[in-house]
PDB file of C-alpha atoms in Angstrom:
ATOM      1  CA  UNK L   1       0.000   0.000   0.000  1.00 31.00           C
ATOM      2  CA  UNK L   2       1.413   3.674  -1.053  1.00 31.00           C
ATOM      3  CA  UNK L   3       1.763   5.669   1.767  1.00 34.00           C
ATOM      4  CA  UNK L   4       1.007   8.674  -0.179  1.00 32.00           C
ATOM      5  CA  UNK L   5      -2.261   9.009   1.363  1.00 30.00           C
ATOM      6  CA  UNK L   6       0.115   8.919   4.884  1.00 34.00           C
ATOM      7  CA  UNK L   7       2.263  11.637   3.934  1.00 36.00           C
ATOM      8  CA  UNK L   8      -0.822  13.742   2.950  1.00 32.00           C
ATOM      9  CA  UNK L   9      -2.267  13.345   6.111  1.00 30.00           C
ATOM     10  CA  UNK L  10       1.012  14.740   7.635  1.00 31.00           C
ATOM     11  CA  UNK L  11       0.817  17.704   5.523  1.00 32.00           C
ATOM     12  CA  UNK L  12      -2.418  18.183   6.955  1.00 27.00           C
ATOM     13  CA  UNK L  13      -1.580  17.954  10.384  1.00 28.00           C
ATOM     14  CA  UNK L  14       1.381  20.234  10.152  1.00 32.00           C
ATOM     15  CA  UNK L  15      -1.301  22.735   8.609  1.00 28.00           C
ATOM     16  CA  UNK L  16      -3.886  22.462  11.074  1.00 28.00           C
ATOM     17  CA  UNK L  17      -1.260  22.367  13.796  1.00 28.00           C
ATOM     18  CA  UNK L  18       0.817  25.624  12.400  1.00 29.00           C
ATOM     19  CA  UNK L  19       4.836  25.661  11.557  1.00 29.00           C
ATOM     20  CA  UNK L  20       5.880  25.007  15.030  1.00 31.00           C
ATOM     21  CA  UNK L  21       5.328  21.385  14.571  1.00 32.00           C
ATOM     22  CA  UNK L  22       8.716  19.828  14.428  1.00 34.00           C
ATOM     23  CA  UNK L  23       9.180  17.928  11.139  1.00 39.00           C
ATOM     24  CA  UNK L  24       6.027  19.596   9.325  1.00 39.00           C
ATOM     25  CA  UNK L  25       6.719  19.868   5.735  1.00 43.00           C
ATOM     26  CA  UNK L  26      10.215  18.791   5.511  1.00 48.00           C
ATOM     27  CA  UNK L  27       9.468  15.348   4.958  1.00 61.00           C
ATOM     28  CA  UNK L  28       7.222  16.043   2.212  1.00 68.00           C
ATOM     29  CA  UNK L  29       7.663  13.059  -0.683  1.00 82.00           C
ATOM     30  CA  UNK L  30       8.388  15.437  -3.813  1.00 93.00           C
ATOM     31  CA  UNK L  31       9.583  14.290  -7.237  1.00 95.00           C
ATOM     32  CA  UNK L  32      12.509  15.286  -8.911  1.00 97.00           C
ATOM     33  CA  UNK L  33      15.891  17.765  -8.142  1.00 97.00           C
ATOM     34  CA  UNK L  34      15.353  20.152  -4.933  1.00 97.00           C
ATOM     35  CA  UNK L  35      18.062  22.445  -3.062  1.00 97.00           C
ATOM     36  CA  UNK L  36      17.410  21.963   0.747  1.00 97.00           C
ATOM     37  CA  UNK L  37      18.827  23.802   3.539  1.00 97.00           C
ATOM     38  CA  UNK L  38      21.242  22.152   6.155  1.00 97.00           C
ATOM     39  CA  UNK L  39      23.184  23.447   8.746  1.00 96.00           C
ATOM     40  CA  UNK L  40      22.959  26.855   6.782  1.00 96.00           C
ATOM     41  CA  UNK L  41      24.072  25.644   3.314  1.00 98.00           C
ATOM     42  CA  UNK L  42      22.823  24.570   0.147  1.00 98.00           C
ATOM     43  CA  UNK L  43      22.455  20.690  -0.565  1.00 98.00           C
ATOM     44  CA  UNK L  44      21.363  19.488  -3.634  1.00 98.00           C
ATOM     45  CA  UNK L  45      19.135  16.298  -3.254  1.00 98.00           C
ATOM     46  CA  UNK L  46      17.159  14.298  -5.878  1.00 98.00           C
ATOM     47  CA  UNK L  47      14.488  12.151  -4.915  1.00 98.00           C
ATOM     48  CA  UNK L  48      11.990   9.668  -7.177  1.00 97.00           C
ATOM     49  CA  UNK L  49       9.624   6.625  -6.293  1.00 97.00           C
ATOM     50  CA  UNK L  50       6.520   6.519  -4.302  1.00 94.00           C
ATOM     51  CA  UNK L  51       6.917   5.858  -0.272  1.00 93.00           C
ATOM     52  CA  UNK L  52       5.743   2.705   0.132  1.00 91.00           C
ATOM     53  CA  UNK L  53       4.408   1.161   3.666  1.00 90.00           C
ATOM     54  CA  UNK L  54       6.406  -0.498   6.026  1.00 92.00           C
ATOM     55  CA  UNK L  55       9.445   0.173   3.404  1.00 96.00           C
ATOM     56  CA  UNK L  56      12.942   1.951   4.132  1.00 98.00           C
ATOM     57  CA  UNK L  57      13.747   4.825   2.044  1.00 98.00           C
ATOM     58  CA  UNK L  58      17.177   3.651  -0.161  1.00 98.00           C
ATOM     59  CA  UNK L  59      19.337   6.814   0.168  1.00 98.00           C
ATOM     60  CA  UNK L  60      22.501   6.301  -2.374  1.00 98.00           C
ATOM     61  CA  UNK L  61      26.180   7.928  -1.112  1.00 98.00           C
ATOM     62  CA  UNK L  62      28.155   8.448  -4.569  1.00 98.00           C
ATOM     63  CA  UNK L  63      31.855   7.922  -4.547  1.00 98.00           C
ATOM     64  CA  UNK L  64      34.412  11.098  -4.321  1.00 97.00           C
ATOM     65  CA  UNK L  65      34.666  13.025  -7.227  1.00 96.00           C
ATOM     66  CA  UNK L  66      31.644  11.985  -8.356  1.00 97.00           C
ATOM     67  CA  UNK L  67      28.174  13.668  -7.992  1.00 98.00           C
ATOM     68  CA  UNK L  68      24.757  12.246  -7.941  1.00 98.00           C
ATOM     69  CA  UNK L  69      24.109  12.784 -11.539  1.00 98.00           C
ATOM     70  CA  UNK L  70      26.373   9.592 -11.580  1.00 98.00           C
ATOM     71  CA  UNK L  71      23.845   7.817 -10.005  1.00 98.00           C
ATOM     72  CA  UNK L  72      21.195   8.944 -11.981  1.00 98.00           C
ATOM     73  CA  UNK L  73      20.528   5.424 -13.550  1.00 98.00           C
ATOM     74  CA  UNK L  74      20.661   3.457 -10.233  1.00 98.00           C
ATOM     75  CA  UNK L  75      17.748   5.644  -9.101  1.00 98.00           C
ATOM     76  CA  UNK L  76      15.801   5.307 -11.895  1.00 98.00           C
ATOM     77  CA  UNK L  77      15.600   1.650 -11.738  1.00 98.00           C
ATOM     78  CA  UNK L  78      15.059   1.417  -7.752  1.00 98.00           C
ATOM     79  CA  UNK L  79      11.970   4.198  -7.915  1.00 97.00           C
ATOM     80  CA  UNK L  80      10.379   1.461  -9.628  1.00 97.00           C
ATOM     81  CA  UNK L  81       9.398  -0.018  -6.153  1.00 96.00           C
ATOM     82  CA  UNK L  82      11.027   2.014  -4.151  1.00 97.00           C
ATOM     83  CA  UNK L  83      11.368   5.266  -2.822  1.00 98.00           C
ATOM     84  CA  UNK L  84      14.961   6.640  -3.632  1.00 98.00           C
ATOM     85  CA  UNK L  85      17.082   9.783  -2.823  1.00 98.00           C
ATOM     86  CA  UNK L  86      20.450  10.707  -3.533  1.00 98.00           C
ATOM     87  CA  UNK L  87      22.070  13.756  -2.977  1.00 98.00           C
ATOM     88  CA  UNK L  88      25.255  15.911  -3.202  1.00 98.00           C
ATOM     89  CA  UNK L  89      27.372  16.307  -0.383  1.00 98.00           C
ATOM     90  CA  UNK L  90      29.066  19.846   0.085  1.00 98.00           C
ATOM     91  CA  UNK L  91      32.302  20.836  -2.079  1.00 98.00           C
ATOM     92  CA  UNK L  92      30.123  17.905  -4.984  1.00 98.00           C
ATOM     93  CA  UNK L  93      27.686  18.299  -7.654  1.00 98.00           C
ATOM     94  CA  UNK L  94      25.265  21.380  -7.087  1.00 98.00           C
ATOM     95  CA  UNK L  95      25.711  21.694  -3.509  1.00 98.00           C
ATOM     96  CA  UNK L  96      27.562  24.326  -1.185  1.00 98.00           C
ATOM     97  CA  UNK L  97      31.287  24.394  -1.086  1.00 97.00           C
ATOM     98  CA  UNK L  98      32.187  23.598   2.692  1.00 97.00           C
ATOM     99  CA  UNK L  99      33.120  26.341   4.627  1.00 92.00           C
ATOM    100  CA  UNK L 100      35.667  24.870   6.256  1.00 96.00           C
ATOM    101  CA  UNK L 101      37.436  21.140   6.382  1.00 97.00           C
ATOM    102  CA  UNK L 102      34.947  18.277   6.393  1.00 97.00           C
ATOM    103  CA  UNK L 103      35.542  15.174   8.956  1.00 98.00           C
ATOM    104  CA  UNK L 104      33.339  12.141   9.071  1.00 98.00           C
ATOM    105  CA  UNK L 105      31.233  14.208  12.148  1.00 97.00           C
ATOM    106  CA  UNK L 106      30.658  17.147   9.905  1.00 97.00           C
ATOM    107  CA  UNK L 107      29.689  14.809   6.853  1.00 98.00           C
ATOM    108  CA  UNK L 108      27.484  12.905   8.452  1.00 98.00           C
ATOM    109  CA  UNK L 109      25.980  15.917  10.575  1.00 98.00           C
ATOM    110  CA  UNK L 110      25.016  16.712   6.825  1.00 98.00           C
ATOM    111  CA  UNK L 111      23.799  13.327   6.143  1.00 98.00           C
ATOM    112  CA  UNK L 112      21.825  13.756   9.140  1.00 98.00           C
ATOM    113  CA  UNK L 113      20.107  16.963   8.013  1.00 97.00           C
ATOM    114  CA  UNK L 114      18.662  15.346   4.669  1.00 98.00           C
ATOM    115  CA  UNK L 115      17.231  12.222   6.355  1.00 98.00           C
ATOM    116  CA  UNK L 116      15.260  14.737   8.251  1.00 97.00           C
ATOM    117  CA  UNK L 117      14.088  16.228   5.387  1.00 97.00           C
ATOM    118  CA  UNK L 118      13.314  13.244   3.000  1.00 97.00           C
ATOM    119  CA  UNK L 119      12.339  10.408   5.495  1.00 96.00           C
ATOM    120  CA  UNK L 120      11.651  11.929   8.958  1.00 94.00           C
ATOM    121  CA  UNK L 121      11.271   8.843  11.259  1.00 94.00           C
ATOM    122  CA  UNK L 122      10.756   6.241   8.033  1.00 96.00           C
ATOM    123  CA  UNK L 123      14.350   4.125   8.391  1.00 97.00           C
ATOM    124  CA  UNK L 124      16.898   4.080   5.704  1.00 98.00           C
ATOM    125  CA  UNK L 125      18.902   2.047   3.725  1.00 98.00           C
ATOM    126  CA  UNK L 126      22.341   3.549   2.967  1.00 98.00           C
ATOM    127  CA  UNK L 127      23.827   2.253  -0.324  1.00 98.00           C
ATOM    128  CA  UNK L 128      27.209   3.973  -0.741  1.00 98.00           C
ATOM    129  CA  UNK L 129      29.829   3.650  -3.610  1.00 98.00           C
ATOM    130  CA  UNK L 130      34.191   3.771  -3.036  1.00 98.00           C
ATOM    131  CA  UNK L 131      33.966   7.301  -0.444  1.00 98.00           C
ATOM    132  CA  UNK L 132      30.579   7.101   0.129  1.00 98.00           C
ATOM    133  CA  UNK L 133      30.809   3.792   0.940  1.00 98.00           C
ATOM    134  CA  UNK L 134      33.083   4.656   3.703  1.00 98.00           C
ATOM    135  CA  UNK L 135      31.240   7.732   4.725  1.00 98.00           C
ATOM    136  CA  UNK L 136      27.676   5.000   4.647  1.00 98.00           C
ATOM    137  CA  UNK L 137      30.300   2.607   7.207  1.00 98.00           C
ATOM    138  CA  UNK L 138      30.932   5.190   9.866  1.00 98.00           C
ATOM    139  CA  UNK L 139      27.845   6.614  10.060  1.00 98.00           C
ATOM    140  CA  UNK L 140      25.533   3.841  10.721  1.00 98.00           C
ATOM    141  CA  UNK L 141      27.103   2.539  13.839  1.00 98.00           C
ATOM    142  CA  UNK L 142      26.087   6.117  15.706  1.00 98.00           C
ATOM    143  CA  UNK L 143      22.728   5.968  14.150  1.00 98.00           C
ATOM    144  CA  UNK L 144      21.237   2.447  14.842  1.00 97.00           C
ATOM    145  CA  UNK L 145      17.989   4.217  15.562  1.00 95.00           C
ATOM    146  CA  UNK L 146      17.602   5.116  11.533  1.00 97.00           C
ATOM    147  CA  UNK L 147      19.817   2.842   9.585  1.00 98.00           C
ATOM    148  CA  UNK L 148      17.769  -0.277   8.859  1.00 98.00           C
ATOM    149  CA  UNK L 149      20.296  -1.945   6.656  1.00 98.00           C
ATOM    150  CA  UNK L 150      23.873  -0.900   4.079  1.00 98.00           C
ATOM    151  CA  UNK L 151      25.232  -1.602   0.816  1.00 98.00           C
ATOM    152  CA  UNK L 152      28.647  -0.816   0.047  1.00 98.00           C
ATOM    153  CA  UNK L 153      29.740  -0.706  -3.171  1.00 98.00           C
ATOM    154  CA  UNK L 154      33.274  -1.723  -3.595  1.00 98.00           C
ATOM    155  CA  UNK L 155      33.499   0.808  -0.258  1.00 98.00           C
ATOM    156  CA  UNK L 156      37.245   2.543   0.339  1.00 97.00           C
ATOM    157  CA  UNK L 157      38.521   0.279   3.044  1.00 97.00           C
ATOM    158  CA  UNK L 158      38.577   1.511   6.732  1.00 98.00           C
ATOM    159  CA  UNK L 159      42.499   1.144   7.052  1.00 97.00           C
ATOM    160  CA  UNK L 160      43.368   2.754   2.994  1.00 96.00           C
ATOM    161  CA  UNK L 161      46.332   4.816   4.265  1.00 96.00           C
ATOM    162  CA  UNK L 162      47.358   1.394   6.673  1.00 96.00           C
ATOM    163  CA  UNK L 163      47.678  -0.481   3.393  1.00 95.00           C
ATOM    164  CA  UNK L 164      48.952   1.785   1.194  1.00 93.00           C
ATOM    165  CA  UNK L 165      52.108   1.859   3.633  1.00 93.00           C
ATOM    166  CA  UNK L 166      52.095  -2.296   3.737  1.00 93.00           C
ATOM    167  CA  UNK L 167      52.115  -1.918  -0.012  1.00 93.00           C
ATOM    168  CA  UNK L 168      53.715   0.461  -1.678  1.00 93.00           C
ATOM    169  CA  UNK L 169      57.229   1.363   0.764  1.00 92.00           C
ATOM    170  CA  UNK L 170      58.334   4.833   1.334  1.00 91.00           C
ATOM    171  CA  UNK L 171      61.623   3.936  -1.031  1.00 90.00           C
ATOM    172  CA  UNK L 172      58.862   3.807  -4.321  1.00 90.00           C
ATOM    173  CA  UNK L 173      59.649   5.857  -6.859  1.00 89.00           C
ATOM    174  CA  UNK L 174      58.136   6.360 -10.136  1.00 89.00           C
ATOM    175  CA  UNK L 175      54.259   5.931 -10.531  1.00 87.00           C
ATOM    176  CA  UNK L 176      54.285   3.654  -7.407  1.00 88.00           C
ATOM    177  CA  UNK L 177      55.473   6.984  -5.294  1.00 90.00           C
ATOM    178  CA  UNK L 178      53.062   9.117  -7.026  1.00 91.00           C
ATOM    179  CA  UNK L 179      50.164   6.976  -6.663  1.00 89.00           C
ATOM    180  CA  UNK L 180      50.592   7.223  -2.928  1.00 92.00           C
ATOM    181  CA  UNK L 181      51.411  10.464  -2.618  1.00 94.00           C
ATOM    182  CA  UNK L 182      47.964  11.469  -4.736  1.00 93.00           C
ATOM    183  CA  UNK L 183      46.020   9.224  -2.518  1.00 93.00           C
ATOM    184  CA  UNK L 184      47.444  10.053   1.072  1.00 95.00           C
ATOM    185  CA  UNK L 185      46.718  13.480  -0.026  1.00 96.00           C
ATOM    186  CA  UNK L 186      43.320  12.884  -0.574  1.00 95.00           C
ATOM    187  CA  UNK L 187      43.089  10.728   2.495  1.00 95.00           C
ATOM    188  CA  UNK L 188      44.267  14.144   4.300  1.00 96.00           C
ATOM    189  CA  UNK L 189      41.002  16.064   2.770  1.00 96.00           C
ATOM    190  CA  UNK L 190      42.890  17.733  -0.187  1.00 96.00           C
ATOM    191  CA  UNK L 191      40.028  16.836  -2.573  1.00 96.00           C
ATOM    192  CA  UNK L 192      37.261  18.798  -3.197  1.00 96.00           C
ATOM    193  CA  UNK L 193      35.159  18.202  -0.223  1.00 97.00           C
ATOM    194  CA  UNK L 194      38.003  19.127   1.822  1.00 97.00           C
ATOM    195  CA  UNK L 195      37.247  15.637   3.737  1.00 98.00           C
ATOM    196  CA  UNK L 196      39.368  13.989   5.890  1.00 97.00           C
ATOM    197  CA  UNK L 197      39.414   9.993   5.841  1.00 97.00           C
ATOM    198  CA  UNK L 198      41.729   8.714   8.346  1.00 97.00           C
ATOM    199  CA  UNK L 199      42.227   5.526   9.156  1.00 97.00           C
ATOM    200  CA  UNK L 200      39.584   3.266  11.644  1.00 97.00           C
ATOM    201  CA  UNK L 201      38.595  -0.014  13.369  1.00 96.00           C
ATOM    202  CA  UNK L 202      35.042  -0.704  12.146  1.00 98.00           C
ATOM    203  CA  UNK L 203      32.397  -0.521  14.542  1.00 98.00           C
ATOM    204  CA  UNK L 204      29.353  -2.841  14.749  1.00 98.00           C
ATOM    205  CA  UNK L 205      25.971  -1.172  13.829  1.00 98.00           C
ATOM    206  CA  UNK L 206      23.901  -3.481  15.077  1.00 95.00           C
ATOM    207  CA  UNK L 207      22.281  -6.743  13.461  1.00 96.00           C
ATOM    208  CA  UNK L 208      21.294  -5.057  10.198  1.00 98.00           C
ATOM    209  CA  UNK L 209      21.950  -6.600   7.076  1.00 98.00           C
ATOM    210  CA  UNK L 210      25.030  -5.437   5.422  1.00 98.00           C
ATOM    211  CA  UNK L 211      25.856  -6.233   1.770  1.00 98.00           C
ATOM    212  CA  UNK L 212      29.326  -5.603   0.976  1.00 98.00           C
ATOM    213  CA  UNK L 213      30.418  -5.993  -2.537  1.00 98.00           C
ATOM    214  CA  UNK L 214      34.105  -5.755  -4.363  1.00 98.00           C
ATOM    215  CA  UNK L 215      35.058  -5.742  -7.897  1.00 97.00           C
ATOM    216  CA  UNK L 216      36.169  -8.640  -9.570  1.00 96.00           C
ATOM    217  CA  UNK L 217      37.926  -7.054 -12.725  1.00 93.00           C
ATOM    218  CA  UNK L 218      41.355  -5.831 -11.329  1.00 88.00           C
ATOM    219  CA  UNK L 219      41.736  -2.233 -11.878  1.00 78.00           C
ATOM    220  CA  UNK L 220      44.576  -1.230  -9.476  1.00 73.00           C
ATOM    221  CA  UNK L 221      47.490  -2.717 -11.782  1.00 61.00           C
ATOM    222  CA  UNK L 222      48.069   0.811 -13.031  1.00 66.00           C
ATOM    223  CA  UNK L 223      51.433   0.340 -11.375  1.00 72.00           C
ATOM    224  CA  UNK L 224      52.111  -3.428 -12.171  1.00 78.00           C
ATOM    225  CA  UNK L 225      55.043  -3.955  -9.348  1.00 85.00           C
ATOM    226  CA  UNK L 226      52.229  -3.008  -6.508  1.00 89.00           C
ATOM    227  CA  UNK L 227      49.281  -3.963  -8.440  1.00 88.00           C
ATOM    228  CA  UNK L 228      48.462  -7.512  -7.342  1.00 90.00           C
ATOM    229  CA  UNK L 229      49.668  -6.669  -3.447  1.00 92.00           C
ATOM    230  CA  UNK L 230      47.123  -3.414  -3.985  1.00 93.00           C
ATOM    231  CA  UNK L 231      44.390  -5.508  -4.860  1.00 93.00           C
ATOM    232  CA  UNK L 232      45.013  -7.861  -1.395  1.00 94.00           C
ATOM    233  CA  UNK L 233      44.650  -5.097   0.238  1.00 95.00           C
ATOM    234  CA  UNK L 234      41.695  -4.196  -0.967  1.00 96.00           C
ATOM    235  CA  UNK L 235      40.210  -7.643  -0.629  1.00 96.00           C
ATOM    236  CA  UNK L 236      41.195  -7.453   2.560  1.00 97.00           C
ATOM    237  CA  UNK L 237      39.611  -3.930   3.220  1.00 97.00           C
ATOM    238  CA  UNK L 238      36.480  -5.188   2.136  1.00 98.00           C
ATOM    239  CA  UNK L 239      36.356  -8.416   4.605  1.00 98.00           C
ATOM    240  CA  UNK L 240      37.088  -5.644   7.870  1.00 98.00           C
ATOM    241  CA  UNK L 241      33.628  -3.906   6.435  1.00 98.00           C
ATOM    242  CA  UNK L 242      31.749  -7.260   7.557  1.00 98.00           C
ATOM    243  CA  UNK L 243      32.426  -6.575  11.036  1.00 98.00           C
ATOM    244  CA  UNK L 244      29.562  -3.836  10.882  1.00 98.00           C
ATOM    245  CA  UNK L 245      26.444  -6.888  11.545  1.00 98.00           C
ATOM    246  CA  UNK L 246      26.518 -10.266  12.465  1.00 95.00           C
ATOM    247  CA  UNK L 247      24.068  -9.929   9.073  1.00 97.00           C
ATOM    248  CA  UNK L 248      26.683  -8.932   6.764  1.00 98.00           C
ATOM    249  CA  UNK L 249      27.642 -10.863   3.612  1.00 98.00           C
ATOM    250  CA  UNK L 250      30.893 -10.141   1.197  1.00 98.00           C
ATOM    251  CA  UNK L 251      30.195 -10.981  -2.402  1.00 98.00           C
ATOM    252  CA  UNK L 252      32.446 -10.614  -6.027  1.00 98.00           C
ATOM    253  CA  UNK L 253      30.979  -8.539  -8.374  1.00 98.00           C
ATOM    254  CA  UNK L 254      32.897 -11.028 -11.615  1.00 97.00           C
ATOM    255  CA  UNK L 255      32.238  -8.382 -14.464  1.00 96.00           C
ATOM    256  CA  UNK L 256      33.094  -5.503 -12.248  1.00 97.00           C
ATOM    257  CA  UNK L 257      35.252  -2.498 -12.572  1.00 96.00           C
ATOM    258  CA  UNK L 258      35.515  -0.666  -9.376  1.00 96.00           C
ATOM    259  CA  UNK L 259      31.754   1.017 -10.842  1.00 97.00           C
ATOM    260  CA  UNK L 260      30.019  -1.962  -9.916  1.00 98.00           C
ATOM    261  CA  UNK L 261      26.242  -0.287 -10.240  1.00 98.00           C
ATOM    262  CA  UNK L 262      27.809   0.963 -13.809  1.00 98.00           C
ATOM    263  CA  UNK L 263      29.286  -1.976 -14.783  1.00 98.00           C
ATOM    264  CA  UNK L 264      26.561  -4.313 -13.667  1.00 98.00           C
ATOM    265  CA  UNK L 265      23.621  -2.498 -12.703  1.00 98.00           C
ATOM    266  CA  UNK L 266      21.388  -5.129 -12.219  1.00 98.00           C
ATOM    267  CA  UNK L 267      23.480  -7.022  -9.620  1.00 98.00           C
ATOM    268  CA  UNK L 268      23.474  -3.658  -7.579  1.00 98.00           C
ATOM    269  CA  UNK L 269      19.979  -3.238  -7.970  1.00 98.00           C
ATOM    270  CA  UNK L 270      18.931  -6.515  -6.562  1.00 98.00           C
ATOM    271  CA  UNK L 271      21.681  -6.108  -3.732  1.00 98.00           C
ATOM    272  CA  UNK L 272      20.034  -3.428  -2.791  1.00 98.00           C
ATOM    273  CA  UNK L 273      16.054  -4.465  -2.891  1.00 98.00           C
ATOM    274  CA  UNK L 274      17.410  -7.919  -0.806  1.00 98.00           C
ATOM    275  CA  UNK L 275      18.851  -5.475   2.020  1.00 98.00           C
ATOM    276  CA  UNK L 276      15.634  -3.049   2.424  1.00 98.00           C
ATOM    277  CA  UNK L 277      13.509  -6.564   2.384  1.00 97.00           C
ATOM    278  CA  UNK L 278      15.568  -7.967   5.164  1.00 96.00           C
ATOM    279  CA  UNK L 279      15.167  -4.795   6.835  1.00 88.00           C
TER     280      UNK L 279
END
């Protein structure tokens, strides 16, 4: 059953009651590309899909550097039977630049802000991609009360400066040097968020279901004398993310790049719809 009928009764309410009702409004379920105001910026937030009863809403995290016209696709499918948002964090896409350095607090304070606005007390399913991924793994464990279940999408592992150090040695040279030195960088929040990622034991979130999901096409053999240690790591990255729920479940995404919902949207999809079932 649509809950559309719900959400118009809580329009009503808020109207009968006046604008001091806490909530009133912001949870409205509109259509399409809106700008909405958190923590006194700008945060541009697409949502499609009807609410539907007793259903989580599927929020999707896209990867640094990316924006959510990325996942543009990935929505479309899910607002088939679900209802879907995505949304672009500050210093990405169409929202605000931060004002100052992000941290995984301030992110997720952010985070916070547009569940309030685009679910209210409906829970959530967080499917995050590389960064977002990451950003999805930190924040759930503080917010048991709202998470119902996560995806992560070939998620940045929670110790990526740890094993770049294990892998490539501080006597690299050549690309090997400069593909550490680009990432530690970015690790340090010189990327366009301005968002720190430093290193962290992952923290249990409860007995949600968890799907976590790597690529299976190598793709980090850019530098072929770290390439196949790089991709242990990775592996290895993506086992730690299983310690977030005794429900969580590491799979191999065989025809995948490190764009798993690109390269095979349908497997992400169904990931996905599993988790907010279980949920």
């Amino acid at each position: 059953m649509l809950r559309t009928v719900k959400a118009s009764a809580i329009a009503l309410s808020c109207v009968v009651a006046g604008v001091g009702l806490a909530g009133c409004d912001e949870a409205e379920a509109f259509t399409g590309t809106r700008k909405l105001t958190v923590e006194g910026k700008s945060v541009n937030v697409s949502c499609s899909g009807s609410p539907v009863e007793d259903r989580p809403v599927i929020v999707l995290l896209h990867g640094g550097g990316d924006s959510l016209d990325k996942l543009a696709g990935i929505q479309q499918t899910l607002s088939a039977t679900e209802r879907v948002c995505s949304y672009d964090r500050l210093g990405a896409g169409a929202s605000d630049q931060p004002g100052e350095p992000q941290t995984f607090d301030s992110t997720g304070r952010i985070l916070t802000g547009v569940l309030d606005q685009i679910a209210a007390d409906t829970p959530v399913v967080l499917a995050g991609h590389s960064l977002g991924g990451l950003i999805a793994g930190r924040y759930a464990p503080d917010h048991q009360d709202r998470v119902a279940g996560l995806v992560l999408l070939d998620a940045t592992s929670p110790t990526q400066g740890a094993d770049l150090d294990k892998t490539i040695p501080a006597s690299a040279t050549g690309l090997g040097a400069e593909l550490k030195a680009q990432t530690v960088a970015v690790l340090r929040g010189e990327n366009p968020e301005r968002l720190a990622a430093p290193d962290g034991d992952v923290r249990p979130a409860g007995d949600i279901p968890v799907e976590v999901i790597q690529h299976g096409k190598p793709h980090l053999g850019v530098v072929p004398e770290y390439g196949p240690a790089l991709e242990r790591a990775w592996s290895e990255g993506q086992e730690k993310w299983r310690g977030l729920s005794s429900r969580s479940n590491l799979s191999t995404a065989a025809n995948s790049g490190h764009y798993i919902y690109v390269d095979e949207p349908d497997l992400a999809v169904a990931a996905i719809r599993r988790v907010a079932d279980q949920s």
